[in-house]
mmCIF file of C-alpha atoms in Angstrom:
data_model
loop_
_atom_site.group_PDB
_atom_site.id
_atom_site.type_symbol
_atom_site.label_atom_id
_atom_site.label_comp_id
_atom_site.label_asym_id
_atom_site.label_seq_id
_atom_site.Cartn_x
_atom_site.Cartn_y
_atom_site.Cartn_z
ATOM 1 C CA UNK A 808 2.603 53.435 -18.987
ATOM 2 C CA UNK A 809 5.650 51.461 -17.911
ATOM 3 C CA UNK A 810 4.937 48.077 -16.370
ATOM 4 C CA UNK A 811 5.773 47.594 -12.696
ATOM 5 C CA UNK A 812 9.110 45.698 -12.622
ATOM 6 C CA UNK A 813 7.965 43.804 -9.513
ATOM 7 C CA UNK A 814 6.276 40.440 -10.039
ATOM 8 C CA UNK A 815 4.283 38.381 -7.554
ATOM 9 C CA UNK A 816 5.086 34.823 -8.583
ATOM 10 C CA UNK A 817 7.814 32.753 -10.183
ATOM 11 C CA UNK A 818 5.311 31.897 -12.917
ATOM 12 C CA UNK A 819 5.074 35.608 -13.781
ATOM 13 C CA UNK A 820 8.881 35.865 -13.801
ATOM 14 C CA UNK A 821 8.927 33.018 -16.320
ATOM 15 C CA UNK A 822 6.319 34.731 -18.498
ATOM 16 C CA UNK A 823 8.358 37.946 -18.508
ATOM 17 C CA UNK A 824 11.560 36.048 -19.265
ATOM 18 C CA UNK A 825 9.873 34.416 -22.238
ATOM 19 C CA UNK A 826 8.768 37.798 -23.603
ATOM 20 C CA UNK A 827 12.145 39.432 -23.003
ATOM 21 C CA UNK A 828 14.591 36.759 -24.186
ATOM 22 C CA UNK A 829 15.312 35.566 -27.720
ATOM 23 C CA UNK A 830 13.531 32.249 -28.216
ATOM 24 C CA UNK A 831 16.818 30.328 -28.459
ATOM 25 C CA UNK A 832 17.987 31.708 -25.109
ATOM 26 C CA UNK A 833 14.651 31.044 -23.425
ATOM 27 C CA UNK A 834 14.578 27.530 -24.875
ATOM 28 C CA UNK A 835 17.974 26.818 -23.321
ATOM 29 C CA UNK A 836 16.625 27.819 -19.899
ATOM 30 C CA UNK A 837 13.547 25.625 -20.176
ATOM 31 C CA UNK A 838 15.703 22.679 -21.284
ATOM 32 C CA UNK A 839 14.423 19.260 -20.187
ATOM 33 C CA UNK A 840 14.996 16.040 -22.109
ATOM 34 C CA UNK A 841 13.069 13.696 -24.409
ATOM 35 C CA UNK A 842 9.313 13.821 -23.571
ATOM 36 C CA UNK A 843 9.810 16.219 -20.668
ATOM 37 C CA UNK A 844 7.998 13.893 -18.257
ATOM 38 C CA UNK A 845 10.519 14.367 -15.451
ATOM 39 C CA UNK A 846 10.584 18.150 -15.619
ATOM 40 C CA UNK A 847 6.781 18.154 -15.502
ATOM 41 C CA UNK A 848 6.648 15.664 -12.611
ATOM 42 C CA UNK A 849 9.121 17.734 -10.596
ATOM 43 C CA UNK A 850 6.543 20.533 -10.535
ATOM 44 C CA UNK A 851 3.361 18.451 -10.442
ATOM 45 C CA UNK A 852 4.504 16.365 -7.477
ATOM 46 C CA UNK A 853 4.546 19.397 -5.183
ATOM 47 C CA UNK A 854 0.946 20.150 -6.152
ATOM 48 C CA UNK A 855 -0.069 16.623 -5.107
ATOM 49 C CA UNK A 856 1.032 17.344 -1.537
ATOM 50 C CA UNK A 857 -1.407 19.219 0.674
ATOM 51 C CA UNK A 858 -1.005 21.170 3.902
ATOM 52 C CA UNK A 859 -2.702 20.411 7.242
ATOM 53 C CA UNK A 860 -2.906 23.919 8.774
ATOM 54 C CA UNK A 861 -3.771 24.811 12.382
ATOM 55 C CA UNK A 862 -6.395 27.389 13.277
ATOM 56 C CA UNK A 863 -5.031 28.560 16.653
ATOM 57 C CA UNK A 864 -1.590 28.700 18.210
ATOM 58 C CA UNK A 865 0.238 30.613 15.493
ATOM 59 C CA UNK A 866 3.515 32.310 16.376
ATOM 60 C CA UNK A 867 3.897 36.053 15.902
ATOM 61 C CA UNK A 868 7.542 35.634 14.909
ATOM 62 C CA UNK A 869 9.038 32.865 12.816
ATOM 63 C CA UNK A 870 12.654 31.864 12.226
ATOM 64 C CA UNK A 871 13.306 30.816 8.623
ATOM 65 C CA UNK A 872 17.093 30.560 8.944
ATOM 66 C CA UNK A 873 19.267 27.456 9.004
ATOM 67 C CA UNK A 874 22.795 26.330 8.207
ATOM 68 C CA UNK A 875 23.993 24.267 5.266
ATOM 69 C CA UNK A 876 27.339 22.510 5.620
ATOM 70 C CA UNK A 877 28.119 24.857 8.494
ATOM 71 C CA UNK A 878 27.333 28.047 6.549
ATOM 72 C CA UNK A 879 24.463 30.174 7.919
ATOM 73 C CA UNK A 880 21.684 31.140 5.503
ATOM 74 C CA UNK A 881 18.674 33.383 6.067
ATOM 75 C CA UNK A 882 16.501 30.931 4.133
ATOM 76 C CA UNK A 883 16.700 27.153 3.572
ATOM 77 C CA UNK A 884 17.156 28.008 -0.125
ATOM 78 C CA UNK A 885 20.413 27.911 -2.108
ATOM 79 C CA UNK A 886 21.059 29.172 -5.613
ATOM 80 C CA UNK A 887 21.718 26.038 -7.629
ATOM 81 C CA UNK A 888 24.886 25.992 -9.760
ATOM 82 C CA UNK A 889 23.496 26.338 -13.289
ATOM 83 C CA UNK A 890 25.798 26.895 -16.247
ATOM 84 C CA UNK A 891 26.330 30.001 -18.400
ATOM 85 C CA UNK A 892 23.884 32.505 -16.905
ATOM 86 C CA UNK A 893 24.475 34.915 -19.775
ATOM 87 C CA UNK A 894 20.806 35.889 -19.993
ATOM 88 C CA UNK A 895 22.060 39.148 -18.437
ATOM 89 C CA UNK A 896 25.422 40.903 -18.988
ATOM 90 C CA UNK A 897 26.269 40.584 -15.280
ATOM 91 C CA UNK A 898 25.263 36.911 -15.211
ATOM 92 C CA UNK A 899 26.323 35.013 -12.100
ATOM 93 C CA UNK A 900 27.715 38.165 -10.482
ATOM 94 C CA UNK A 901 24.226 39.711 -10.465
ATOM 95 C CA UNK A 902 22.794 36.499 -9.015
ATOM 96 C CA UNK A 903 25.522 36.434 -6.355
ATOM 97 C CA UNK A 904 24.788 40.029 -5.392
ATOM 98 C CA UNK A 905 21.109 39.171 -5.032
ATOM 99 C CA UNK A 906 21.998 36.133 -2.909
ATOM 100 C CA UNK A 907 24.186 38.309 -0.677
ATOM 101 C CA UNK A 908 21.448 40.935 -0.365
ATOM 102 C CA UNK A 909 18.978 38.280 0.814
ATOM 103 C CA UNK A 910 21.465 36.316 2.916
ATOM 104 C CA UNK A 911 21.412 33.034 0.985
ATOM 105 C CA UNK A 912 24.181 30.790 -0.345
ATOM 106 C CA UNK A 913 25.314 31.050 -3.966
ATOM 107 C CA UNK A 914 26.129 27.907 -5.947
ATOM 108 C CA UNK A 915 28.523 28.526 -8.851
ATOM 109 C CA UNK A 916 28.850 26.154 -11.795
ATOM 110 C CA UNK A 917 32.149 25.114 -13.358
ATOM 111 C CA UNK A 918 30.394 26.084 -16.603
ATOM 112 C CA UNK A 919 29.481 29.574 -15.352
ATOM 113 C CA UNK A 920 29.990 32.627 -17.541
ATOM 114 C CA UNK A 921 31.783 34.522 -14.732
ATOM 115 C CA UNK A 922 35.006 33.569 -12.920
ATOM 116 C CA UNK A 923 34.827 32.242 -9.388
ATOM 117 C CA UNK A 924 36.904 35.141 -8.085
ATOM 118 C CA UNK A 925 34.322 37.730 -9.191
ATOM 119 C CA UNK A 926 31.410 35.725 -7.844
ATOM 120 C CA UNK A 927 32.964 35.130 -4.413
ATOM 121 C CA UNK A 928 33.774 38.844 -4.237
ATOM 122 C CA UNK A 929 30.037 39.512 -4.687
ATOM 123 C CA UNK A 930 28.892 36.799 -2.235
ATOM 124 C CA UNK A 931 31.421 35.304 0.156
ATOM 125 C CA UNK A 932 29.062 32.423 0.948
ATOM 126 C CA UNK A 933 29.645 30.630 -2.356
ATOM 127 C CA UNK A 934 29.794 26.891 -3.003
ATOM 128 C CA UNK A 935 31.762 25.881 -6.116
ATOM 129 C CA UNK A 936 30.431 23.089 -8.325
ATOM 130 C CA UNK A 937 32.656 20.560 -10.079
ATOM 131 C CA UNK A 938 32.042 17.940 -12.740
ATOM 132 C CA UNK A 939 34.151 14.815 -13.114
ATOM 133 C CA UNK A 940 35.778 16.176 -16.252
ATOM 134 C CA UNK A 941 39.307 15.995 -17.599
ATOM 135 C CA UNK A 942 42.315 14.649 -15.740
ATOM 136 C CA UNK A 943 42.750 14.416 -11.992
ATOM 137 C CA UNK A 944 45.381 17.130 -12.269
ATOM 138 C CA UNK A 945 42.950 19.506 -13.981
ATOM 139 C CA UNK A 946 40.289 18.820 -11.366
ATOM 140 C CA UNK A 947 42.766 19.514 -8.576
ATOM 141 C CA UNK A 948 43.671 22.793 -10.288
ATOM 142 C CA UNK A 949 39.990 23.824 -10.413
ATOM 143 C CA UNK A 950 39.493 22.913 -6.760
ATOM 144 C CA UNK A 951 42.636 24.802 -5.730
ATOM 145 C CA UNK A 952 41.483 27.870 -7.630
ATOM 146 C CA UNK A 953 38.036 27.764 -6.003
ATOM 147 C CA UNK A 954 39.567 27.266 -2.558
ATOM 148 C CA UNK A 955 41.959 30.178 -3.039
ATOM 149 C CA UNK A 956 39.081 32.364 -4.226
ATOM 150 C CA UNK A 957 37.266 31.628 -0.972
ATOM 151 C CA UNK A 958 34.622 29.051 -1.918
ATOM 152 C CA UNK A 959 33.265 27.511 1.285
ATOM 153 C CA UNK A 960 32.162 24.116 -0.031
ATOM 154 C CA UNK A 961 32.394 21.893 -3.076
ATOM 155 C CA UNK A 962 29.367 20.564 -4.954
ATOM 156 C CA UNK A 963 30.071 17.571 -7.175
ATOM 157 C CA UNK A 964 27.394 16.869 -9.787
ATOM 158 C CA UNK A 965 27.223 13.331 -11.159
ATOM 159 C CA UNK A 966 23.664 12.814 -12.448
ATOM 160 C CA UNK A 967 24.304 13.292 -16.138
ATOM 161 C CA UNK A 968 24.256 10.664 -18.857
ATOM 162 C CA UNK A 969 24.343 12.998 -21.904
ATOM 163 C CA UNK A 970 20.793 12.168 -22.907
ATOM 164 C CA UNK A 971 19.983 14.241 -25.998
ATOM 165 C CA UNK A 972 16.882 15.116 -27.968
ATOM 166 C CA UNK A 973 13.746 17.017 -26.975
ATOM 167 C CA UNK A 974 10.357 16.379 -28.531
ATOM 168 C CA UNK A 975 9.823 20.162 -28.742
ATOM 169 C CA UNK A 976 13.235 20.723 -30.321
ATOM 170 C CA UNK A 977 16.571 21.922 -28.980
ATOM 171 C CA UNK A 978 17.544 25.575 -29.517
ATOM 172 C CA UNK A 979 20.425 26.438 -31.832
ATOM 173 C CA UNK A 980 23.104 27.986 -29.629
ATOM 174 C CA UNK A 981 26.334 29.463 -31.034
ATOM 175 C CA UNK A 982 29.725 28.904 -29.400
ATOM 176 C CA UNK A 983 30.675 32.582 -29.773
ATOM 177 C CA UNK A 984 29.037 35.650 -31.239
ATOM 178 C CA UNK A 985 30.815 37.107 -34.284
ATOM 179 C CA UNK A 986 29.320 39.230 -37.066
ATOM 180 C CA UNK A 987 28.359 36.251 -39.194
ATOM 181 C CA UNK A 988 26.637 34.577 -36.258
ATOM 182 C CA UNK A 989 24.937 37.841 -35.287
ATOM 183 C CA UNK A 990 23.421 38.119 -38.750
ATOM 184 C CA UNK A 991 22.217 34.523 -38.638
ATOM 185 C CA UNK A 992 20.480 35.060 -35.289
ATOM 186 C CA UNK A 993 19.202 38.564 -36.063
ATOM 187 C CA UNK A 994 15.594 37.445 -36.771
ATOM 188 C CA UNK A 995 15.484 35.928 -33.280
ATOM 189 C CA UNK A 996 17.296 38.737 -31.431
ATOM 190 C CA UNK A 997 15.988 41.924 -33.060
ATOM 191 C CA UNK A 998 12.374 41.412 -31.859
ATOM 192 C CA UNK A 999 13.783 41.563 -28.300
ATOM 193 C CA UNK A 1000 15.212 45.110 -28.274
ATOM 194 C CA UNK A 1001 15.223 45.397 -24.468
ATOM 195 C CA UNK A 1002 17.543 42.423 -24.102
ATOM 196 C CA UNK A 1003 19.725 43.577 -26.983
ATOM 197 C CA UNK A 1004 19.934 47.132 -25.629
ATOM 198 C CA UNK A 1005 21.010 45.944 -22.175
ATOM 199 C CA UNK A 1006 23.948 44.097 -23.716
ATOM 200 C CA UNK A 1007 24.748 47.070 -25.961
ATOM 201 C CA UNK A 1008 24.929 49.373 -22.941
ATOM 202 C CA UNK A 1009 27.252 46.944 -21.163
ATOM 203 C CA UNK A 1010 29.723 47.044 -24.065
ATOM 204 C CA UNK A 1011 29.878 43.244 -24.121
ATOM 205 C CA UNK A 1012 28.405 40.686 -26.463
ATOM 206 C CA UNK A 1013 26.896 37.482 -25.029
ATOM 207 C CA UNK A 1014 29.037 34.394 -25.436
ATOM 208 C CA UNK A 1015 29.409 30.949 -23.926
ATOM 209 C CA UNK A 1016 32.972 31.149 -22.620
ATOM 210 C CA UNK A 1017 33.439 29.218 -19.356
ATOM 211 C CA UNK A 1018 36.325 30.887 -17.466
ATOM 212 C CA UNK A 1019 36.312 28.464 -14.536
ATOM 213 C CA UNK A 1020 37.443 25.682 -16.883
ATOM 214 C CA UNK A 1021 40.480 27.663 -18.033
ATOM 215 C CA UNK A 1022 43.703 25.640 -17.698
ATOM 216 C CA UNK A 1023 46.749 27.320 -16.106
ATOM 217 C CA UNK A 1024 48.369 29.584 -18.691
ATOM 218 C CA UNK A 1025 45.714 28.748 -21.289
ATOM 219 C CA UNK A 1026 42.569 30.262 -22.727
ATOM 220 C CA UNK A 1027 39.108 29.753 -21.285
ATOM 221 C CA UNK A 1028 37.220 27.232 -23.446
ATOM 222 C CA UNK A 1029 33.765 27.756 -24.849
ATOM 223 C CA UNK A 1030 30.851 25.869 -23.357
ATOM 224 C CA UNK A 1031 30.818 23.215 -26.063
ATOM 225 C CA UNK A 1032 34.548 22.627 -25.782
ATOM 226 C CA UNK A 1033 34.225 22.113 -22.020
ATOM 227 C CA UNK A 1034 31.141 19.948 -22.557
ATOM 228 C CA UNK A 1035 33.084 17.807 -25.026
ATOM 229 C CA UNK A 1036 35.877 17.236 -22.496
ATOM 230 C CA UNK A 1037 33.268 16.197 -19.946
ATOM 231 C CA UNK A 1038 31.680 13.735 -22.389
ATOM 232 C CA UNK A 1039 35.051 12.160 -23.192
ATOM 233 C CA UNK A 1040 36.075 11.668 -19.555
ATOM 234 C CA UNK A 1041 35.606 8.145 -18.202
ATOM 235 C CA UNK A 1042 32.879 8.097 -15.509
ATOM 236 C CA UNK A 1043 34.060 8.107 -11.883
ATOM 237 C CA UNK A 1044 33.961 5.257 -9.400
ATOM 238 C CA UNK A 1045 33.071 5.530 -5.719
ATOM 239 C CA UNK A 1046 36.806 5.424 -5.028
ATOM 240 C CA UNK A 1047 37.162 8.486 -7.276
ATOM 241 C CA UNK A 1048 34.496 10.303 -5.248
ATOM 242 C CA UNK A 1049 36.323 9.468 -2.013
ATOM 243 C CA UNK A 1050 39.518 10.812 -3.620
ATOM 244 C CA UNK A 1051 37.769 14.061 -4.607
ATOM 245 C CA UNK A 1052 36.425 14.464 -1.086
ATOM 246 C CA UNK A 1053 39.912 14.000 0.360
ATOM 247 C CA UNK A 1054 41.523 16.396 -2.153
ATOM 248 C CA UNK A 1055 38.978 19.109 -1.408
ATOM 249 C CA UNK A 1056 39.349 18.639 2.341
ATOM 250 C CA UNK A 1057 36.294 20.690 3.313
ATOM 251 C CA UNK A 1058 32.485 20.534 3.201
ATOM 252 C CA UNK A 1059 31.504 18.323 0.263
ATOM 253 C CA UNK A 1060 28.028 17.995 -1.287
ATOM 254 C CA UNK A 1061 27.195 15.255 -3.813
ATOM 255 C CA UNK A 1062 24.398 16.322 -6.165
ATOM 256 C CA UNK A 1063 22.232 13.997 -8.216
ATOM 257 C CA UNK A 1064 21.241 11.165 -5.861
ATOM 258 C CA UNK A 1065 17.954 9.355 -6.533
ATOM 259 C CA UNK A 1066 18.543 5.932 -4.920
ATOM 260 C CA UNK A 1067 18.889 4.853 -1.299
ATOM 261 C CA UNK A 1068 21.808 2.538 -2.066
ATOM 262 C CA UNK A 1069 23.670 5.365 -3.811
ATOM 263 C CA UNK A 1070 23.012 7.632 -0.827
ATOM 264 C CA UNK A 1071 24.510 5.033 1.483
ATOM 265 C CA UNK A 1072 27.544 4.612 -0.748
ATOM 266 C CA UNK A 1073 27.969 8.390 -0.770
ATOM 267 C CA UNK A 1074 28.041 8.419 3.021
ATOM 268 C CA UNK A 1075 30.722 5.732 2.961
ATOM 269 C CA UNK A 1076 32.740 7.850 0.507
ATOM 270 C CA UNK A 1077 32.820 10.609 3.121
ATOM 271 C CA UNK A 1078 30.430 13.243 1.752
ATOM 272 C CA UNK A 1079 29.170 15.958 4.103
ATOM 273 C CA UNK A 1080 25.817 16.166 2.380
ATOM 274 C CA UNK A 1081 23.900 15.161 -0.726
ATOM 275 C CA UNK A 1082 21.155 16.597 -2.876
ATOM 276 C CA UNK A 1083 18.292 14.422 -4.042
ATOM 277 C CA UNK A 1084 18.061 15.492 -7.664
ATOM 278 C CA UNK A 1085 17.283 14.440 -11.223
ATOM 279 C CA UNK A 1086 19.160 17.434 -12.685
ATOM 280 C CA UNK A 1087 15.985 19.436 -13.069
ATOM 281 C CA UNK A 1088 14.578 16.961 -15.570
ATOM 282 C CA UNK A 1089 17.565 17.419 -17.866
ATOM 283 C CA UNK A 1090 18.951 13.910 -17.486
ATOM 284 C CA UNK A 1091 17.150 10.576 -17.957
ATOM 285 C CA UNK A 1092 13.550 11.370 -18.732
ATOM 286 C CA UNK A 1093 10.857 9.512 -16.731
ATOM 287 C CA UNK A 1094 13.048 9.561 -13.611
ATOM 288 C CA UNK A 1095 10.561 10.305 -10.778
ATOM 289 C CA UNK A 1096 10.261 13.750 -9.250
ATOM 290 C CA UNK A 1097 12.988 14.439 -6.707
ATOM 291 C CA UNK A 1098 10.502 15.229 -3.934
ATOM 292 C CA UNK A 1099 8.988 11.732 -4.305
ATOM 293 C CA UNK A 1100 12.416 10.212 -3.642
ATOM 294 C CA UNK A 1101 13.358 12.526 -0.782
ATOM 295 C CA UNK A 1102 11.618 10.822 2.187
ATOM 296 C CA UNK A 1103 13.287 7.423 1.730
ATOM 297 C CA UNK A 1104 16.751 8.909 1.282
ATOM 298 C CA UNK A 1105 16.335 11.300 4.216
ATOM 299 C CA UNK A 1106 15.194 8.398 6.415
ATOM 300 C CA UNK A 1107 18.144 6.249 5.344
ATOM 301 C CA UNK A 1108 21.032 8.726 5.715
ATOM 302 C CA UNK A 1109 19.655 11.962 7.149
ATOM 303 C CA UNK A 1110 21.038 11.136 10.583
ATOM 304 C CA UNK A 1111 24.556 10.897 9.106
ATOM 305 C CA UNK A 1112 24.757 13.677 6.500
ATOM 306 C CA UNK A 1113 22.778 16.738 5.483
ATOM 307 C CA UNK A 1114 20.131 15.969 2.863
ATOM 308 C CA UNK A 1115 19.081 18.659 0.384
ATOM 309 C CA UNK A 1116 16.759 18.498 -2.604
ATOM 310 C CA UNK A 1117 16.436 20.269 -5.932
ATOM 311 C CA UNK A 1118 13.968 20.105 -8.779
ATOM 312 C CA UNK A 1119 10.611 21.793 -9.339
ATOM 313 C CA UNK A 1120 10.676 24.354 -6.508
ATOM 314 C CA UNK A 1121 8.569 27.328 -7.614
ATOM 315 C CA UNK A 1122 6.917 28.510 -4.378
ATOM 316 C CA UNK A 1123 7.717 29.027 -0.731
ATOM 317 C CA UNK A 1124 5.146 26.346 -0.001
ATOM 318 C CA UNK A 1125 7.241 23.922 -2.050
ATOM 319 C CA UNK A 1126 10.208 24.723 0.192
ATOM 320 C CA UNK A 1127 8.091 23.989 3.274
ATOM 321 C CA UNK A 1128 6.948 20.666 1.815
ATOM 322 C CA UNK A 1129 10.505 19.576 1.032
ATOM 323 C CA UNK A 1130 11.640 20.447 4.554
ATOM 324 C CA UNK A 1131 8.687 18.576 6.048
ATOM 325 C CA UNK A 1132 9.768 15.473 4.105
ATOM 326 C CA UNK A 1133 13.324 15.587 5.433
ATOM 327 C CA UNK A 1134 15.326 18.140 3.442
ATOM 328 C CA UNK A 1135 17.535 20.567 5.302
ATOM 329 C CA UNK A 1136 17.278 23.029 2.406
ATOM 330 C CA UNK A 1137 16.473 23.175 -1.310
ATOM 331 C CA UNK A 1138 18.387 24.402 -4.343
ATOM 332 C CA UNK A 1139 16.684 26.507 -7.013
ATOM 333 C CA UNK A 1140 17.914 26.687 -10.610
ATOM 334 C CA UNK A 1141 15.405 27.952 -13.188
ATOM 335 C CA UNK A 1142 13.544 30.339 -10.863
ATOM 336 C CA UNK A 1143 16.463 32.746 -10.271
ATOM 337 C CA UNK A 1144 17.361 32.639 -13.970
ATOM 338 C CA UNK A 1145 13.842 33.738 -14.882
ATOM 339 C CA UNK A 1146 14.131 36.497 -12.303
ATOM 340 C CA UNK A 1147 17.500 37.511 -13.753
ATOM 341 C CA UNK A 1148 16.068 37.640 -17.270
ATOM 342 C CA UNK A 1149 13.007 39.575 -16.126
ATOM 343 C CA UNK A 1150 14.757 42.281 -14.094
ATOM 344 C CA UNK A 1151 18.440 41.599 -13.483
ATOM 345 C CA UNK A 1152 19.691 41.471 -9.889
ATOM 346 C CA UNK A 1153 16.435 42.963 -8.605
ATOM 347 C CA UNK A 1154 14.532 40.175 -10.349
ATOM 348 C CA UNK A 1155 16.544 37.506 -8.520
ATOM 349 C CA UNK A 1156 15.924 39.317 -5.223
ATOM 350 C CA UNK A 1157 12.226 39.387 -6.171
ATOM 351 C CA UNK A 1158 12.230 35.591 -6.627
ATOM 352 C CA UNK A 1159 13.907 35.075 -3.245
ATOM 353 C CA UNK A 1160 11.377 37.395 -1.611
ATOM 354 C CA UNK A 1161 8.525 35.386 -3.142
ATOM 355 C CA UNK A 1162 9.945 32.165 -1.717
ATOM 356 C CA UNK A 1163 10.502 33.797 1.670
ATOM 357 C CA UNK A 1164 6.925 35.061 1.796
ATOM 358 C CA UNK A 1165 5.431 31.709 0.826
ATOM 359 C CA UNK A 1166 7.615 29.797 3.270
ATOM 360 C CA UNK A 1167 6.776 32.192 6.095
ATOM 361 C CA UNK A 1168 3.048 31.814 5.394
ATOM 362 C CA UNK A 1169 3.358 28.024 5.484
ATOM 363 C CA UNK A 1170 5.339 27.982 8.735
ATOM 364 C CA UNK A 1171 2.801 30.350 10.323
ATOM 365 C CA UNK A 1172 -0.252 28.474 9.055
ATOM 366 C CA UNK A 1173 1.119 25.143 10.245
ATOM 367 C CA UNK A 1174 1.593 26.548 13.742
ATOM 368 C CA UNK A 1175 5.388 26.497 13.909
ATOM 369 C CA UNK A 1176 7.928 29.027 15.100
ATOM 370 C CA UNK A 1177 10.801 27.908 12.873
ATOM 371 C CA UNK A 1178 11.507 25.869 9.747
ATOM 372 C CA UNK A 1179 13.198 23.119 11.759
ATOM 373 C CA UNK A 1180 9.830 22.129 13.233
ATOM 374 C CA UNK A 1181 8.288 21.173 9.881
ATOM 375 C CA UNK A 1182 7.461 17.452 9.700
ATOM 376 C CA UNK A 1183 5.360 14.943 7.716
ATOM 377 C CA UNK A 1184 2.365 15.525 10.023
ATOM 378 C CA UNK A 1185 2.081 18.980 8.434
ATOM 379 C CA UNK A 1186 1.283 17.431 5.068
ATOM 380 C CA UNK A 1187 -1.486 15.548 3.320
ATOM 381 C CA UNK A 1188 0.493 12.874 1.483
ATOM 382 C CA UNK A 1189 -1.391 10.781 -1.102
ATOM 383 C CA UNK A 1190 -1.035 7.017 -0.977
ATOM 384 C CA UNK A 1191 1.867 5.891 -3.144
ATOM 385 C CA UNK A 1192 3.344 9.374 -3.399
ATOM 386 C CA UNK A 1193 6.781 8.568 -1.967
ATOM 387 C CA UNK A 1194 9.063 6.184 -3.829
ATOM 388 C CA UNK A 1195 12.120 4.326 -2.550
ATOM 389 C CA UNK A 1196 14.575 3.378 -5.290
ATOM 390 C CA UNK A 1197 17.508 1.074 -4.616
ATOM 391 C CA UNK A 1198 16.188 -0.244 -1.312
ATOM 392 C CA UNK A 1199 16.145 -3.891 -2.319
ATOM 393 C CA UNK A 1200 19.770 -3.767 -3.402
ATOM 394 C CA UNK A 1201 21.169 -1.650 -0.589
ATOM 395 C CA UNK A 1202 21.917 -4.598 1.691
ATOM 396 C CA UNK A 1203 23.821 -6.403 -1.035
ATOM 397 C CA UNK A 1204 25.658 -3.210 -1.968
ATOM 398 C CA UNK A 1205 26.703 -2.630 1.644
ATOM 399 C CA UNK A 1206 28.930 -5.683 1.604
ATOM 400 C CA UNK A 1207 30.884 -4.264 -1.326
ATOM 401 C CA UNK A 1208 31.176 -0.643 -0.183
ATOM 402 C CA UNK A 1209 34.654 0.845 -0.112
ATOM 403 C CA UNK A 1210 35.932 2.441 3.043
ATOM 404 C CA UNK A 1211 36.189 6.226 3.050
ATOM 405 C CA UNK A 1212 39.698 7.331 2.098
#
């Protein structure tokens, strides 16, 4: 008997993705760095928070919608811009279609496997993500292309220090798939006939080409070529961030903030919003969970810019907890990829439905009529849970902040 394609939790989507995908592909999704302490803490921290539900006074109807950088969304949940979603032949286009079907915003990575034009055609509410990579001219070209395609905001990701090495081992990932490579990976791929057959039916072989990094008149590089350019580019200054914000000229989200002083500098650089994030545990291991850092940053700058959070969100209750601690919305990265691997576009829609159901239950149980009413009083917060990084240095840093350009 065929298994029901519907799943009831993100954990089940992950289990199905693990069974369906070649181990190298699944290992790339799990990712993490070094000991994996940060990726584990991102998830564990949500479990440390409790709810304080009400017994009477529940609302028959609840409003879960909000806006992010002026763009309406049916849920305070955005698809995070994760690179090369080639776990499915339709990749980011399938995810964008699912986002459109559920009324949420799509984040598209510069390192995506599908071009921005195709993704925006599938979901007009798309935010394009940019790394500080290459020359200023090449970054302007990428921004211009995203703007012309119809992207409604820019996400700039900075929290990456090229930390390598995982205690459980990094998967071997080819740049492109030719016959020689196919033979080498056959022992890993052949035991996953469902995944292989889906690609065979599409008429396309999986590869790691990143079309949104294609230079004018040139060929799209492979992932590792684009990654190499990124590694070789000198890190940006706050003046560079202010320049990017001015060149984009529209809603601008800075992703990767963990410190209060950095959040304040970001505000001075002119950002519209920021995401409290440790890159899903893929950057410096032992960085605290993003949700532990959220309250201090939201308190410091939440009255000036929109504050989002990403890292470790697996349930609708996690979304409610993040909003109660000051986030306007959350971004989800691994969860939709597991849904995509488990059941394509329908699997991503399934993940979004799970989050909607859990969030709605939390808002109801806490006695609210909309997500905007969530607050710290709705939570049981253990002593020492919240951390404030960069608070002692923020006053000194303020004297040296550049003016927004």
